[in-house]
Amino acid sequence: MENLIFTNSALIRANQCNKSYYLNLHYPELRDEVHENHRSLLERRKIIAKLTNHLFPKGKYAGIDVTGSCEMSYAHTKDIITSDAETIFNACFKYNDMFCFIDVLHRDRDKWNAFEIWDKKDPNSHIILTGTYQHFILQKNGITLGNYYSIVYNTTRNNDDVIDLTYDIVPIKNQVTEYQQNLCQKLSEIKKLAKQNSIPEINPGKHCSVPNKCDFYNYCKFSENNN
Ligand code: SF4
């Protein structure tokens, strides 16, 4: 997608609604004001860090918070791959102007296993779609994927207000390889959509809150009422 950075989250957005993708790309200022819960965001980050360090104690980081940009993360990931490192956290790959980040990439002799970490409350459709996209980009980079796993964690607060963490490691390689053809078609639709001159005509409906509540909802509702 010439001159436009495209990532996993843009694909998830476009899969829910083309209009949401288009607005986010061209009119991000129209997004609803979202009051993020920083405490839960921080808690989520801590849980993921605890889990990854427990499962992969010798990982090297390649994420944007370390490098500062997608391009730098991509270059850093390539450097780490050619070193003897066993594990990469937030590994970044690029194909044309499409980037993907993988939570954990772990070397298994001449192959790499990919792991994505998800909260049990996250929609399952996001897990498969993200994996399908990552698999596509990895193939384009000549990375031989051994297996693909989803690490699904669950948290509960015990009587002492301490968070108990449990997790399951679920193989999902069959699903992420099965949808490669559909993904190519979706990516080519999104590429056309990104270049069109007008906002797609889609009215709000049930799809606006499934699987996530859209952050253009107030804008859409307001425009609809003014038609
Ligand atoms: S509010 Fe609904 S119709 Fe509008 S952009 Fe979001 S998902 Fe699409």
Coordinates of N, CA and C and ligand atoms in Angstrom, one line a residue:
M1 N 0.8 -1.2 0.0 CA 0.0 0.0 0.0 C 0.9 1.2 0.0
E2 N 1.1 1.7 -1.2 CA 2.1 2.8 -1.4 C 1.9 3.9 -0.4
N3 N 3.0 4.3 0.2 CA 3.0 5.5 1.1 C 2.1 5.4 2.3
L4 N 1.5 4.3 2.5 CA 0.6 4.2 3.7 C 1.0 3.0 4.5
I5 N 1.3 3.3 5.8 CA 1.7 2.2 6.7 C 0.5 1.4 7.1
F6 N 0.5 0.1 6.9 CA -0.6 -0.8 7.2 C -0.1 -1.9 8.2
T7 N -0.9 -2.1 9.3 CA -0.5 -3.0 10.3 C -1.6 -4.0 10.6
N8 N -1.4 -4.9 11.6 CA -2.4 -5.8 12.0 C -3.7 -5.1 12.5
S9 N -3.5 -4.0 13.2 CA -4.7 -3.4 13.8 C -5.5 -2.7 12.7
A10 N -4.9 -2.3 11.6 CA -5.7 -1.7 10.5 C -6.5 -2.8 9.8
L11 N -5.9 -4.0 9.7 CA -6.7 -5.1 9.1 C -7.9 -5.4 10.0
I12 N -7.7 -5.5 11.3 CA -8.8 -5.8 12.2 C -9.9 -4.8 12.0
R13 N -9.5 -3.5 11.9 CA -10.5 -2.4 11.8 C -11.2 -2.6 10.4
A14 N -10.5 -2.8 9.3 CA -11.1 -2.9 8.0 C -12.0 -4.1 8.0
N15 N -11.7 -5.2 8.7 CA -12.5 -6.4 8.7 C -13.8 -6.1 9.3
Q16 N -13.8 -5.2 10.3 CA -15.1 -4.9 11.0 C -15.9 -4.0 10.1
C17 N -15.3 -3.0 9.5 CA -16.0 -2.0 8.7 C -15.1 -1.2 7.8
N18 N -15.4 -1.2 6.5 CA -14.5 -0.5 5.6 C -14.5 1.0 5.9
K19 N -15.7 1.5 6.3 CA -15.8 2.9 6.6 C -14.9 3.3 7.8
S20 N -14.9 2.5 8.8 CA -14.0 2.8 10.0 C -12.6 2.8 9.5
Y21 N -12.2 1.9 8.7 CA -10.8 1.9 8.2 C -10.5 3.2 7.4
Y22 N -11.4 3.5 6.5 CA -11.2 4.7 5.7 C -11.1 6.0 6.5
L23 N -12.1 6.1 7.5 CA -12.1 7.3 8.4 C -10.8 7.4 9.2
N24 N -10.4 6.2 9.7 CA -9.2 6.2 10.5 C -7.9 6.6 9.7
L25 N -7.9 6.2 8.5 CA -6.8 6.5 7.6 C -6.8 8.0 7.2
H26 N -7.9 8.5 6.8 CA -8.0 9.9 6.2 C -8.5 10.9 7.2
Y27 N -9.3 10.5 8.1 CA -9.9 11.5 9.1 C -9.8 11.1 10.5
P28 N -8.6 10.8 11.0 CA -8.5 10.3 12.4 C -9.0 11.2 13.4
E29 N -9.1 12.5 13.0 CA -9.5 13.6 14.0 C -11.0 13.4 14.3
L30 N -11.7 12.6 13.5 CA -13.2 12.4 13.7 C -13.5 11.4 14.7
R31 N -12.5 10.7 15.2 CA -12.7 9.6 16.2 C -13.3 10.1 17.5
D32 N -14.2 9.3 18.1 CA -14.8 9.7 19.4 C -13.7 9.9 20.4
E33 N -14.0 10.7 21.4 CA -13.0 10.9 22.5 C -13.1 9.6 23.3
V34 N -12.0 8.9 23.4 CA -12.1 7.7 24.2 C -11.2 7.9 25.5
H35 N -11.9 7.6 26.6 CA -11.2 7.8 27.9 C -10.5 6.4 28.3
E36 N -9.3 6.3 27.9 CA -8.6 5.0 28.1 C -8.4 4.7 29.6
N37 N -8.6 3.5 30.0 CA -8.4 3.1 31.4 C -6.9 2.7 31.5
H38 N -6.1 3.7 32.0 CA -4.6 3.5 32.0 C -4.2 2.4 32.9
R39 N -5.0 2.3 34.0 CA -4.7 1.3 35.0 C -4.8 -0.1 34.4
S40 N -5.9 -0.3 33.7 CA -6.0 -1.7 33.1 C -5.0 -1.9 31.9
L41 N -4.7 -0.8 31.2 CA -3.7 -1.0 30.2 C -2.3 -1.3 30.7
L42 N -2.0 -0.7 31.8 CA -0.7 -0.9 32.5 C -0.7 -2.4 33.1
E43 N -1.8 -2.8 33.7 CA -1.9 -4.1 34.2 C -1.8 -5.1 33.1
R44 N -2.4 -4.9 32.0 CA -2.3 -5.8 30.8 C -0.8 -5.9 30.4
R45 N -0.1 -4.8 30.3 CA 1.3 -4.8 29.9 C 2.1 -5.6 30.8
K46 N 1.9 -5.4 32.1 CA 2.6 -6.1 33.2 C 2.4 -7.6 33.1
I47 N 1.1 -8.0 32.8 CA 0.8 -9.5 32.7 C 1.5 -10.1 31.5
I48 N 1.5 -9.4 30.4 CA 2.1 -9.9 29.2 C 3.6 -10.0 29.4
A49 N 4.2 -9.0 30.0 CA 5.7 -9.1 30.3 C 6.0 -10.2 31.2
K50 N 5.2 -10.4 32.2 CA 5.4 -11.5 33.2 C 5.3 -12.9 32.5
L51 N 4.3 -13.0 31.6 CA 4.1 -14.3 30.9 C 5.2 -14.6 29.9
T52 N 5.6 -13.6 29.2 CA 6.7 -13.8 28.2 C 8.0 -14.1 28.8
N53 N 8.3 -13.4 29.9 CA 9.6 -13.6 30.6 C 9.6 -15.0 31.3
H54 N 8.4 -15.4 31.7 CA 8.3 -16.8 32.3 C 8.5 -17.9 31.3
L55 N 7.9 -17.7 30.1 CA 8.0 -18.7 29.1 C 9.3 -18.6 28.2
F56 N 9.7 -17.4 28.0 CA 10.9 -17.2 27.2 C 11.9 -16.3 27.9
P57 N 12.7 -16.8 28.8 CA 13.5 -15.9 29.6 C 14.7 -15.2 28.9
K58 N 15.0 -15.7 27.7 CA 16.2 -15.1 27.0 C 15.8 -14.3 25.8
G59 N 14.7 -13.6 25.8 CA 14.2 -12.9 24.6 C 14.9 -11.5 24.4
K60 N 15.0 -11.1 23.1 CA 15.5 -9.8 22.7 C 14.4 -9.0 22.2
Y61 N 14.3 -7.7 22.5 CA 13.2 -6.8 22.1 C 13.5 -6.1 20.8
A62 N 12.4 -6.1 19.9 CA 12.6 -5.4 18.6 C 11.4 -4.4 18.4
G63 N 10.6 -4.2 19.4 CA 9.4 -3.4 19.3 C 9.6 -1.9 19.1
I64 N 8.6 -1.2 18.7 CA 8.7 0.3 18.5 C 9.1 1.0 19.8
D65 N 8.7 0.6 20.9 CA 9.1 1.3 22.2 C 10.6 1.2 22.4
V66 N 11.3 0.3 21.7 CA 12.7 0.2 21.8 C 13.4 0.9 20.7
T67 N 12.8 0.8 19.4 CA 13.5 1.3 18.2 C 13.0 2.7 17.8
G68 N 11.7 3.0 18.0 CA 11.1 4.3 17.7 C 10.3 4.3 16.4
S69 N 10.4 3.3 15.6 CA 9.6 3.3 14.3 C 9.4 1.9 13.8
C70 N 8.4 1.7 12.9 CA 8.2 0.4 12.3 C 9.5 0.0 11.5
E71 N 10.0 1.0 10.7 CA 11.2 0.7 9.8 C 12.3 0.2 10.7
M72 N 12.6 0.9 11.8 CA 13.7 0.5 12.6 C 13.5 -0.8 13.3
S73 N 12.2 -1.1 13.7 CA 11.9 -2.4 14.3 C 12.2 -3.5 13.3
Y74 N 11.8 -3.3 12.0 CA 12.0 -4.2 11.0 C 13.5 -4.5 10.8
A75 N 14.3 -3.4 10.7 CA 15.8 -3.6 10.6 C 16.4 -4.3 11.8
H76 N 15.9 -4.0 13.0 CA 16.4 -4.6 14.2 C 16.1 -6.1 14.2
T77 N 14.9 -6.4 13.8 CA 14.4 -7.8 13.8 C 15.4 -8.6 12.9
K78 N 15.7 -8.0 11.7 CA 16.6 -8.7 10.7 C 17.9 -9.0 11.4
D79 N 18.4 -8.0 12.1 CA 19.7 -8.1 12.8 C 19.7 -9.3 13.8
I80 N 18.6 -9.3 14.6 CA 18.5 -10.3 15.6 C 18.4 -11.7 15.0
I81 N 17.7 -11.8 13.9 CA 17.5 -13.1 13.3 C 18.9 -13.7 12.8
T82 N 19.7 -12.8 12.3 CA 21.0 -13.3 11.9 C 22.0 -13.5 13.0
S83 N 21.6 -13.1 14.2 CA 22.5 -13.4 15.4 C 22.1 -14.8 15.9
D84 N 22.7 -15.2 17.0 CA 22.3 -16.5 17.5 C 21.2 -16.5 18.6
A85 N 20.4 -15.3 18.6 CA 19.4 -15.2 19.6 C 18.3 -16.3 19.4
E86 N 17.7 -16.7 20.5 CA 16.7 -17.8 20.4 C 15.3 -17.2 20.3
T87 N 15.1 -16.0 20.9 CA 13.7 -15.5 21.0 C 13.7 -14.0 20.7
I88 N 12.7 -13.6 19.9 CA 12.6 -12.1 19.6 C 11.2 -11.7 20.1
F89 N 11.1 -10.7 20.9 CA 9.8 -10.1 21.4 C 9.5 -9.0 20.4
N90 N 8.2 -8.9 20.1 CA 7.7 -7.8 19.1 C 8.5 -7.8 17.8
A91 N 8.7 -9.0 17.3 CA 9.4 -9.1 16.0 C 8.6 -8.4 14.9
C92 N 9.3 -7.6 14.1 CA 8.6 -6.8 13.1 C 9.0 -7.2 11.7
F93 N 8.0 -7.4 10.8 CA 8.3 -7.8 9.4 C 7.5 -6.9 8.5
K94 N 8.1 -6.8 7.2 CA 7.5 -5.8 6.3 C 7.4 -6.5 4.9
Y95 N 6.3 -6.2 4.2 CA 6.1 -6.6 2.8 C 5.4 -5.4 2.1
N96 N 6.1 -4.8 1.1 CA 5.6 -3.6 0.5 C 5.5 -2.6 1.7
D97 N 4.3 -1.9 1.9 CA 4.2 -1.0 3.0 C 3.4 -1.6 4.1
M98 N 3.3 -2.9 4.1 CA 2.5 -3.6 5.2 C 3.5 -4.1 6.2
F99 N 3.2 -3.8 7.5 CA 4.0 -4.3 8.6 C 3.2 -5.2 9.5
C100 N 3.9 -6.1 10.1 CA 3.3 -6.9 11.2 C 4.2 -7.0 12.3
F101 N 3.6 -7.1 13.5 CA 4.4 -7.3 14.7 C 3.9 -8.6 15.3
I102 N 4.9 -9.4 15.8 CA 4.6 -10.7 16.4 C 5.1 -10.7 17.8
D103 N 4.2 -11.1 18.7 CA 4.6 -10.9 20.2 C 5.9 -11.7 20.5
V104 N 5.9 -12.9 20.0 CA 7.1 -13.8 20.3 C 7.5 -14.6 19.1
L105 N 8.7 -14.6 18.7 CA 9.2 -15.5 17.6 C 10.3 -16.3 18.3
H106 N 10.2 -17.6 18.2 CA 11.1 -18.5 19.0 C 11.8 -19.5 18.0
R107 N 13.1 -19.5 18.0 CA 13.8 -20.4 17.1 C 13.7 -21.8 17.5
D108 N 13.4 -22.6 16.4 CA 13.3 -24.1 16.7 C 14.1 -24.7 15.5
R109 N 15.4 -24.9 15.8 CA 16.4 -25.3 14.8 C 16.4 -24.4 13.5
D110 N 16.0 -24.9 12.3 CA 16.0 -24.0 11.2 C 14.6 -23.3 10.9
K111 N 13.7 -23.5 11.9 CA 12.4 -22.8 11.7 C 12.2 -21.9 12.9
W112 N 11.1 -21.1 12.8 CA 10.7 -20.2 13.8 C 9.2 -20.5 14.2
N113 N 9.0 -20.6 15.5 CA 7.6 -20.7 16.0 C 7.1 -19.3 16.4
A114 N 5.9 -19.0 16.0 CA 5.3 -17.7 16.4 C 4.3 -17.9 17.5
F115 N 4.2 -16.9 18.4 CA 3.3 -16.9 19.5 C 2.6 -15.6 19.6
E116 N 1.3 -15.5 19.7 CA 0.6 -14.3 20.0 C -0.1 -14.4 21.3
I117 N 0.0 -13.4 22.1 CA -0.6 -13.4 23.5 C -1.9 -12.7 23.5
W118 N -2.9 -13.3 24.0 CA -4.3 -12.8 24.0 C -4.9 -12.9 25.3
D119 N -5.7 -11.9 25.7 CA -6.6 -12.0 26.8 C -7.7 -12.9 26.4
K120 N -8.2 -13.8 27.4 CA -9.3 -14.7 27.0 C -10.5 -13.9 26.6
K121 N -10.6 -12.6 27.0 CA -11.8 -11.8 26.7 C -11.7 -11.3 25.3
D122 N -10.5 -11.3 24.6 CA -10.4 -10.8 23.3 C -11.2 -11.7 22.3
P123 N -11.8 -11.1 21.2 CA -12.5 -11.9 20.3 C -11.7 -12.9 19.5
N124 N -12.2 -14.1 19.4 CA -11.4 -15.2 18.7 C -11.1 -14.8 17.3
S125 N -12.0 -14.1 16.6 CA -11.8 -13.7 15.2 C -10.6 -12.9 15.0
H126 N -10.2 -12.1 16.0 CA -9.0 -11.2 16.0 C -7.8 -12.1 16.0
I127 N -7.8 -13.2 16.8 CA -6.6 -14.0 16.9 C -6.3 -14.7 15.6
I128 N -7.4 -15.2 14.9 CA -7.2 -15.9 13.7 C -6.8 -15.0 12.5
L129 N -7.5 -13.8 12.5 CA -7.2 -12.8 11.4 C -5.7 -12.3 11.6
T130 N -5.3 -12.0 12.8 CA -4.0 -11.5 13.0 C -2.9 -12.6 12.6
G131 N -3.2 -13.8 13.0 CA -2.3 -14.9 12.7 C -2.2 -15.1 11.2
T132 N -3.3 -15.0 10.5 CA -3.3 -15.2 9.0 C -2.5 -14.1 8.4
Y133 N -2.6 -12.9 8.8 CA -1.9 -11.8 8.3 C -0.4 -11.9 8.6
Q134 N 0.0 -12.3 9.8 CA 1.4 -12.5 10.1 C 2.0 -13.6 9.3
H135 N 1.3 -14.7 9.1 CA 1.8 -15.8 8.4 C 2.1 -15.4 6.9
F136 N 1.2 -14.6 6.4 CA 1.3 -14.0 5.0 C 2.6 -13.2 4.9
I137 N 2.8 -12.3 5.8 CA 4.0 -11.4 5.8 C 5.3 -12.3 6.0
L138 N 5.2 -13.2 6.9 CA 6.4 -14.0 7.2 C 6.9 -14.8 6.0
Q139 N 5.9 -15.4 5.3 CA 6.2 -16.1 4.1 C 6.9 -15.2 3.0
K140 N 6.4 -14.0 2.9 CA 7.0 -13.0 2.0 C 8.4 -12.7 2.3
N141 N 8.7 -12.8 3.6 CA 10.1 -12.6 4.1 C 11.0 -13.8 4.1
G142 N 10.4 -14.9 3.6 CA 11.2 -16.1 3.5 C 11.5 -16.8 4.8
I143 N 10.6 -16.5 5.8 CA 10.8 -17.1 7.1 C 10.0 -18.4 7.1
T144 N 10.6 -19.5 7.5 CA 9.9 -20.8 7.5 C 9.3 -21.0 8.9
L145 N 8.0 -21.0 8.9 CA 7.3 -21.1 10.1 C 7.1 -22.6 10.5
G146 N 7.5 -22.9 11.8 CA 7.3 -24.2 12.3 C 5.9 -24.3 12.7
N147 N 5.6 -23.7 13.8 CA 4.2 -23.7 14.3 C 3.7 -22.3 14.7
Y148 N 2.5 -22.2 14.8 CA 1.9 -20.9 15.2 C 1.0 -21.2 16.4
Y149 N 1.2 -20.4 17.5 CA 0.4 -20.7 18.7 C -0.2 -19.4 19.2
S150 N -1.3 -19.6 19.9 CA -1.9 -18.5 20.6 C -1.8 -18.8 22.1
I151 N -1.3 -17.8 22.8 CA -1.2 -18.0 24.3 C -2.3 -17.2 24.9
V152 N -3.3 -17.9 25.3 CA -4.6 -17.3 25.8 C -4.5 -17.2 27.3
Y153 N -4.5 -16.0 27.9 CA -4.4 -16.0 29.4 C -5.7 -15.5 30.0
N154 N -5.8 -15.9 31.2 CA -7.0 -15.4 32.0 C -6.6 -14.9 33.4
T155 N -7.2 -13.9 33.8 CA -6.8 -13.3 35.1 C -8.0 -13.3 36.0
T156 N -7.8 -13.6 37.3 CA -8.9 -13.4 38.3 C -8.3 -12.8 39.5
R157 N -9.0 -12.0 40.3 CA -8.5 -11.5 41.5 C -8.9 -12.3 42.7
N158 N -8.0 -12.7 43.5 CA -8.3 -13.6 44.6 C -8.8 -12.7 45.8
N159 N -9.0 -13.3 47.0 CA -9.6 -12.6 48.1 C -8.6 -11.5 48.6
D160 N -7.3 -11.7 48.4 CA -6.4 -10.7 48.9 C -6.1 -9.6 47.8
D161 N -7.0 -9.5 46.8 CA -6.9 -8.6 45.7 C -5.6 -8.7 44.9
V162 N -5.1 -10.0 44.9 CA -3.9 -10.3 44.1 C -4.4 -11.0 42.8
I163 N -3.7 -10.6 41.6 CA -4.2 -11.2 40.4 C -3.6 -12.6 40.2
D164 N -4.5 -13.6 40.0 CA -4.1 -14.9 39.6 C -4.1 -15.1 38.1
L165 N -3.0 -15.6 37.6 CA -2.8 -15.7 36.1 C -2.8 -17.1 35.7
T166 N -3.6 -17.5 34.7 CA -3.5 -18.9 34.2 C -3.5 -18.7 32.6
Y167 N -2.9 -19.7 31.9 CA -2.9 -19.5 30.5 C -2.9 -20.9 29.8
D168 N -3.3 -20.9 28.5 CA -3.3 -22.1 27.7 C -2.5 -21.8 26.4
I169 N -1.8 -22.7 25.9 CA -1.1 -22.5 24.7 C -1.8 -23.4 23.6
V170 N -2.4 -22.7 22.6 CA -3.3 -23.3 21.7 C -2.6 -23.3 20.3
P171 N -2.4 -24.4 19.6 CA -1.9 -24.4 18.2 C -2.9 -23.9 17.3
I172 N -2.6 -22.9 16.4 CA -3.6 -22.4 15.5 C -3.1 -22.4 14.0
K173 N -2.0 -23.1 13.8 CA -1.4 -23.0 12.4 C -2.4 -23.4 11.3
N174 N -3.2 -24.5 11.6 CA -4.1 -24.9 10.5 C -5.1 -23.8 10.1
Q175 N -5.6 -23.1 11.1 CA -6.5 -22.0 10.8 C -5.9 -20.8 10.1
V176 N -4.7 -20.5 10.5 CA -4.0 -19.3 9.9 C -3.5 -19.6 8.5
T177 N -3.3 -20.9 8.2 CA -2.9 -21.2 6.8 C -4.1 -21.3 5.9
E178 N -5.2 -21.8 6.5 CA -6.4 -22.0 5.7 C -7.0 -20.8 5.1
Y179 N -6.8 -19.6 5.7 CA -7.5 -18.4 5.2 C -6.5 -17.5 4.4
Q180 N -5.4 -18.0 3.9 CA -4.4 -17.2 3.2 C -5.1 -16.6 1.9
Q181 N -5.8 -17.4 1.2 CA -6.4 -17.0 -0.1 C -7.4 -15.8 0.2
N182 N -8.3 -16.0 1.2 CA -9.2 -14.9 1.6 C -8.5 -13.7 2.0
L183 N -7.4 -13.8 2.6 CA -6.7 -12.7 3.1 C -6.1 -11.8 1.9
C184 N -5.6 -12.5 0.9 CA -5.1 -11.8 -0.3 C -6.2 -11.0 -0.9
Q185 N -7.4 -11.6 -1.0 CA -8.5 -10.8 -1.6 C -8.9 -9.6 -0.7
K186 N -8.9 -9.8 0.6 CA -9.2 -8.7 1.5 C -8.2 -7.6 1.4
L187 N -6.9 -8.0 1.3 CA -5.9 -6.9 1.2 C -6.0 -6.1 -0.1
S188 N -6.4 -6.8 -1.1 CA -6.5 -6.1 -2.4 C -7.7 -5.1 -2.4
E189 N -8.8 -5.6 -1.7 CA -9.9 -4.7 -1.5 C -9.6 -3.4 -0.7
I190 N -8.8 -3.7 0.4 CA -8.4 -2.6 1.3 C -7.5 -1.6 0.5
K191 N -6.7 -2.1 -0.3 CA -5.8 -1.2 -1.1 C -6.6 -0.3 -2.0
K192 N -7.6 -0.8 -2.6 CA -8.5 0.0 -3.5 C -9.2 1.0 -2.6
L193 N -9.7 0.5 -1.5 CA -10.5 1.4 -0.6 C -9.7 2.6 -0.1
A194 N -8.4 2.3 0.2 CA -7.5 3.4 0.8 C -7.4 4.5 -0.2
K195 N -7.5 4.2 -1.5 CA -7.2 5.2 -2.6 C -8.5 5.9 -3.0
Q196 N -9.7 5.4 -2.6 CA -10.9 6.1 -3.2 C -11.1 7.5 -2.6
N197 N -11.8 8.3 -3.3 CA -11.9 9.7 -3.0 C -13.0 10.1 -2.0
S198 N -13.9 9.1 -1.8 CA -15.0 9.5 -0.9 C -15.2 8.5 0.2
I199 N -15.8 8.9 1.3 CA -16.0 8.0 2.5 C -17.1 7.0 2.1
P200 N -16.8 5.7 2.3 CA -17.8 4.6 2.0 C -19.1 4.9 2.6
E201 N -20.2 4.6 1.9 CA -21.5 4.9 2.4 C -22.0 3.7 3.2
I202 N -21.7 3.7 4.5 CA -22.2 2.5 5.3 C -22.9 3.1 6.5
N203 N -24.1 2.7 6.8 CA -24.8 3.3 7.9 C -24.5 2.5 9.2
P204 N -24.6 3.1 10.3 CA -24.4 2.4 11.6 C -25.4 1.2 11.7
G205 N -25.0 0.2 12.3 CA -25.8 -1.0 12.5 C -25.2 -1.9 13.6
K206 N -25.6 -3.2 13.6 CA -25.1 -4.1 14.6 C -23.6 -4.3 14.5
H207 N -23.1 -4.2 13.3 CA -21.6 -4.4 13.1 C -20.8 -3.4 13.8
C208 N -21.4 -2.3 14.2 CA -20.6 -1.2 14.9 C -20.1 -1.6 16.3
S209 N -20.7 -2.6 16.9 CA -20.2 -3.0 18.2 C -19.7 -4.4 18.2
V210 N -19.6 -5.1 17.1 CA -19.2 -6.5 17.1 C -18.0 -6.6 16.2
P211 N -16.8 -7.1 16.6 CA -16.6 -7.6 18.0 C -16.2 -6.4 18.9
N212 N -15.8 -5.2 18.4 CA -15.5 -4.1 19.2 C -16.4 -2.9 19.0
K213 N -16.6 -2.1 20.0 CA -17.4 -0.8 19.7 C -16.5 0.1 18.9
C214 N -17.0 0.6 17.8 CA -16.3 1.4 16.9 C -16.1 2.8 17.5
D215 N -14.9 3.4 17.3 CA -14.6 4.7 17.9 C -15.0 5.8 16.9
F216 N -15.7 5.5 15.8 CA -16.3 6.6 15.0 C -17.8 6.6 15.2
Y217 N -18.3 6.0 16.2 CA -19.8 5.8 16.3 C -20.5 7.1 16.4
N218 N -20.0 8.0 17.2 CA -20.7 9.3 17.4 C -20.7 10.1 16.1
Y219 N -19.6 10.1 15.4 CA -19.5 10.8 14.1 C -20.5 10.2 13.1
C220 N -20.6 8.9 13.0 CA -21.5 8.2 12.1 C -22.9 8.5 12.4
K221 N -23.3 8.4 13.7 CA -24.6 8.6 14.2 C -25.0 10.1 13.8
F222 N -24.1 11.0 14.1 CA -24.4 12.4 13.9 C -24.6 12.7 12.4
S223 N -23.8 12.1 11.5 CA -23.9 12.4 10.1 C -25.2 11.8 9.6
E224 N -25.5 10.6 10.1 CA -26.8 9.9 9.7 C -28.0 10.8 10.0
N225 N -28.0 11.3 11.2 CA -29.1 12.2 11.6 C -29.2 13.5 10.8
N226 N -28.1 13.8 10.2 CA -28.1 15.1 9.4 C -28.4 14.9 7.9
N227 N -28.6 13.6 7.5 CA -28.8 13.3 6.1 C -30.3 13.6 5.7
Ligands
SF4_1 S1 -19.8 3.5 13.5 FE1 -20.4 1.7 12.4 S2 -20.7 2.4 10.3 FE2 -19.6 4.0 11.3 S3 -17.5 3.6 10.8 FE3 -17.9 2.6 12.8 S4 -18.5 0.5 12.3 FE4 -18.6 1.7 10.4

